[in-house]
Coordinates of C-alpha atoms in Angstrom, one line a residue:
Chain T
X1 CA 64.9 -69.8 72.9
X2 CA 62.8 -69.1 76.2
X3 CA 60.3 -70.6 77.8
X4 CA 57.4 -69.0 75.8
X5 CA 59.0 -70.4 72.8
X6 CA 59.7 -73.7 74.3
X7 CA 55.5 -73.4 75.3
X8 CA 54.4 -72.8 72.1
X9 CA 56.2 -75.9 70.3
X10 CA 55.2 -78.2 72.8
X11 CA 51.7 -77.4 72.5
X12 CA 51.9 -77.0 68.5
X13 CA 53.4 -80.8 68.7
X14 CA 50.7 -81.8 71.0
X15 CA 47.9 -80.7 69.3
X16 CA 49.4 -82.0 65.7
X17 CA 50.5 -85.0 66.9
X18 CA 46.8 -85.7 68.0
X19 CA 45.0 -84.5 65.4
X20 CA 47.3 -86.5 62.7
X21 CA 46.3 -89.1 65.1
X22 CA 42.2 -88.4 64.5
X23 CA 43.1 -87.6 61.0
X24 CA 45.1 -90.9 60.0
X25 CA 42.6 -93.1 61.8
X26 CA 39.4 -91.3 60.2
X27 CA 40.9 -91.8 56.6
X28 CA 41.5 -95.6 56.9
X29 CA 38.1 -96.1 58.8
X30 CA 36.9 -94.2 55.8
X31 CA 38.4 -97.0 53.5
X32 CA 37.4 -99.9 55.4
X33 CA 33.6 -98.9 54.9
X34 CA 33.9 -97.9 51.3
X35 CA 35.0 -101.3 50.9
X36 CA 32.6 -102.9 53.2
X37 CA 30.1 -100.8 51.0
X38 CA 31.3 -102.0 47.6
X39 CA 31.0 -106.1 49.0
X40 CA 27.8 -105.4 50.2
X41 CA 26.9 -103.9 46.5
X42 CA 28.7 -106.4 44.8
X43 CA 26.6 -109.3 46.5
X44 CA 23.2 -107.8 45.8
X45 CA 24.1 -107.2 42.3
X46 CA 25.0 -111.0 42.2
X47 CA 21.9 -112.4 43.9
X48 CA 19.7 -110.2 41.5
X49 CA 22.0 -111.9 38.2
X50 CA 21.3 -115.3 39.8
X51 CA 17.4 -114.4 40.7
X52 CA 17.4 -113.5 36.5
X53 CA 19.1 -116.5 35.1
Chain A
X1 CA 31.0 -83.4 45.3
X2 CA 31.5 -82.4 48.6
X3 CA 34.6 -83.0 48.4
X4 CA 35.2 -80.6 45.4
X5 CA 32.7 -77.6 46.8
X6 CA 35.0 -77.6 50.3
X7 CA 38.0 -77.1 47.7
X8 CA 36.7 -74.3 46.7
X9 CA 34.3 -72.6 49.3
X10 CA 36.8 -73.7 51.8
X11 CA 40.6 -74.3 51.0
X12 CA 40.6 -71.1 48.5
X13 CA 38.8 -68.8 50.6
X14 CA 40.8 -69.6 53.6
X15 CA 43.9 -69.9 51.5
X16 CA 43.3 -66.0 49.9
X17 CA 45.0 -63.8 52.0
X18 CA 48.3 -65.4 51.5
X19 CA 47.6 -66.2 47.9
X20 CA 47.0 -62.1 47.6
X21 CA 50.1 -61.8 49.5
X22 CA 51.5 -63.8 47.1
X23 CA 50.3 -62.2 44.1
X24 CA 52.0 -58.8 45.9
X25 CA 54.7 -60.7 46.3
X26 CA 55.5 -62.1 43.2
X27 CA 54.5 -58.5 41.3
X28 CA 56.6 -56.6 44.0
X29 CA 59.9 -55.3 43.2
X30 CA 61.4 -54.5 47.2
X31 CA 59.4 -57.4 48.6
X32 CA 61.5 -59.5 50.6
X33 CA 60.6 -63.2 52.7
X34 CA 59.4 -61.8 55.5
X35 CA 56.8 -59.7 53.7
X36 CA 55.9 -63.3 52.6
X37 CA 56.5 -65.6 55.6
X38 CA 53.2 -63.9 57.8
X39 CA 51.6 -66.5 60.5
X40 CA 48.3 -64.6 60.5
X41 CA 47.2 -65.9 56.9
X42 CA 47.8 -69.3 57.7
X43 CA 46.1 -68.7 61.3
X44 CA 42.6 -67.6 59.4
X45 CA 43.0 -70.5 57.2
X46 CA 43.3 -73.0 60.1
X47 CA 40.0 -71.1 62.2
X48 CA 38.3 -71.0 58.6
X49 CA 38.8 -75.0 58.0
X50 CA 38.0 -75.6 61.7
X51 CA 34.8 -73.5 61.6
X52 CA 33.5 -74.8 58.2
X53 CA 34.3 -78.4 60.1
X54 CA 32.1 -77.9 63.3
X55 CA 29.5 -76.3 60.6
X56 CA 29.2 -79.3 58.5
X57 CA 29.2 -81.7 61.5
X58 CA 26.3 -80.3 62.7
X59 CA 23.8 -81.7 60.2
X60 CA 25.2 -85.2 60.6
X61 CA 23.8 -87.9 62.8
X62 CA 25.0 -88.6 66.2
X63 CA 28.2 -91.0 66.6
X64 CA 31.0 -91.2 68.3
X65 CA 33.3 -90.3 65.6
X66 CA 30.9 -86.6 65.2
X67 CA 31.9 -86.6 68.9
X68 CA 35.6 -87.0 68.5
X69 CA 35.8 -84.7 65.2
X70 CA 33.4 -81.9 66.9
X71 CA 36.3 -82.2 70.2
X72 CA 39.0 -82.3 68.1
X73 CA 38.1 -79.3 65.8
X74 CA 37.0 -77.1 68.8
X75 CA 40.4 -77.8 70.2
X76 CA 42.4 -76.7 67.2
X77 CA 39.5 -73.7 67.1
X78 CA 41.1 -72.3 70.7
X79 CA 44.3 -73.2 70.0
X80 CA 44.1 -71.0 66.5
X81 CA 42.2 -68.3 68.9
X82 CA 45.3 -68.5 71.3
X83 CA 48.3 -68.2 68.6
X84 CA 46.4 -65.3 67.2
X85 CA 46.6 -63.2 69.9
X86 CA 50.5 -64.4 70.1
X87 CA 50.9 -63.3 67.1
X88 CA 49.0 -59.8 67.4
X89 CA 51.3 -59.2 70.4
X90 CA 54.5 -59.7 68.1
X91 CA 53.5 -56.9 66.2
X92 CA 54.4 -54.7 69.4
X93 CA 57.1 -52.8 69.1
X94 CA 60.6 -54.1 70.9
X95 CA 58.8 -56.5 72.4
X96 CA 61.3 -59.6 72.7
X97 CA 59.2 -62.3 74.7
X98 CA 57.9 -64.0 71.6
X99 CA 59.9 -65.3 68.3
X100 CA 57.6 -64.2 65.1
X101 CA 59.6 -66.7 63.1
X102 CA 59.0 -69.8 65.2
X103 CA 55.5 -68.4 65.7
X104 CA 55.0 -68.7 61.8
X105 CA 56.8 -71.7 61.4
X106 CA 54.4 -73.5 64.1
X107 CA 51.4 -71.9 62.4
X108 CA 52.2 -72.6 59.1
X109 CA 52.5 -76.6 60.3
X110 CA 49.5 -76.4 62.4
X111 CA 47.5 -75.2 59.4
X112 CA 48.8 -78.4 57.0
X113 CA 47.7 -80.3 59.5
X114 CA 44.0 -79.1 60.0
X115 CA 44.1 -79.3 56.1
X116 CA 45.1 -83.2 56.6
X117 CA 42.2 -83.3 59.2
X118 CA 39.8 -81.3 57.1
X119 CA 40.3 -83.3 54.5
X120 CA 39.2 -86.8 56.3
X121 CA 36.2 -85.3 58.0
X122 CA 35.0 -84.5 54.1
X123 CA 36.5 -87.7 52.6
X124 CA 34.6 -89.4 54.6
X125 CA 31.1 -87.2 54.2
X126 CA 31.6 -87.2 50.1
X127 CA 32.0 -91.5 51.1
X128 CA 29.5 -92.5 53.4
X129 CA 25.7 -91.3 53.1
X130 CA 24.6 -93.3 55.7
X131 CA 25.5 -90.8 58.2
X132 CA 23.7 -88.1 56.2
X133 CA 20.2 -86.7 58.2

C-alpha cells in the first residue's frame, strides 16, 4: 500500500464519515417534523370536533 | 411520490450501467469478477445522485439545511470528479501508482453512501411541503 492509496482512503472516510453525518441528522430532523406536523393536524382536527358538538 | 419518481428516474438510471454489466455478466460464459467489480459504474451513479440533488435543491426555499445539502452534495460532486480521473488513469498500461481494487472498493462505498444521503434529501422533500416554492 503507498501513499496514493493511503490518500485515497483517508479522503473516502472523510468525506463518508461527513456525509453519513448530514445524512443521519437530516433523516431524524425529517421525523421530528413529520411528527410535529401530525400534533399540529391532530389538534385542529380536535378543535373543529369540539366547535361541532 | 417524489420519493418513488427519484427511484426510478434516479437510482435506476444511475444504477444501469452496472445492471447491464450485470446482465453481461450473468448471460456470460468466460466472464470472471473483475469484469464485474468496475468503479466507473458506481462513480456515474454517485455524480448522477449528486447532480439530480443540487437539481432539485434548487427550486426549494432558502434555509440553512438547502445550504448544508447544496455544500455537501457539491463536495461529493468533486470528489466523484477527482476518483474518476483516478480511475481513468488505472486503465494505463503498467502503470502501478494506483490500486484499481481499493479504488473500486472506495467507490463502491462512497456511492452507498450518497444513496444514504440521497435518500434523506428526498425523504424529506416527499415529507415536508412547507419548504416547497
Amino acid at each position: 500500500m503507498n501513499n496514493f492509496d493511503i490518500l485515497i482512503i483517508g479522503v473516502t472516510i472523510l468525506i463518508g464519515l461527513i456525509v453519513i453525518y448530514f445524512s443521519i441528522s437530516t433523516i431524524i430532523e425529517t421525523r421530528k417534523l413529520a411528527i410535529d406536523q401530525y400534533e399540529e393536524n391532530s389538534k385542529i382536527r380536535k378543535r373543529k370536533f369540539d366547535e361541532k358538538h | 411520490m417524489v420519493k418513488t419518481k427519484w427511484l426510478i428516474y434516479t437510482v435506476a438510471i444511475g444504477l444501469l450501467p452496472f445492471l447491464l454489466r450485470l446482465l453481461i455478466f450473468l448471460i456470460g460464459k468466460n466472464t470472471d469478477m473483475e469484469f464485474l467489480m468496475n468503479e466507473a459504474d458506481f462513480i456515474v451513479f454517485g455524480l448522477v445522485l449528486n447532480l439530480t440533488n443540487l437539481n432539485e435543491l434548487e427550486h426549494k426555499k432558502a434555509s440553512i439545511w438547502k445550504t448544508k445539502m447544496i455544500g455537501i452534495a457539491a463536495l461529493q460532486v468533486a470528489f466523484y470528479a477527482g476518483i474518476l480521473v483516478v480511475s481513468y488513469i488505472t486503465e494505463f498500461p503498467n502503470q502501478n501508482i494506483i490500486n484499481p481494487t481499493l479504488l473500486f472498493y472506495c467507490s463502491l462505498v462512497l456511492s452507498i453512501i450518497s444513496f444514504l444521503f440521497s435518500y434523506s434529501i428526498y425523504d424529506r422533500i416527499n415529507k415536508t411541503n412547507t419548504e416547497n416554492e
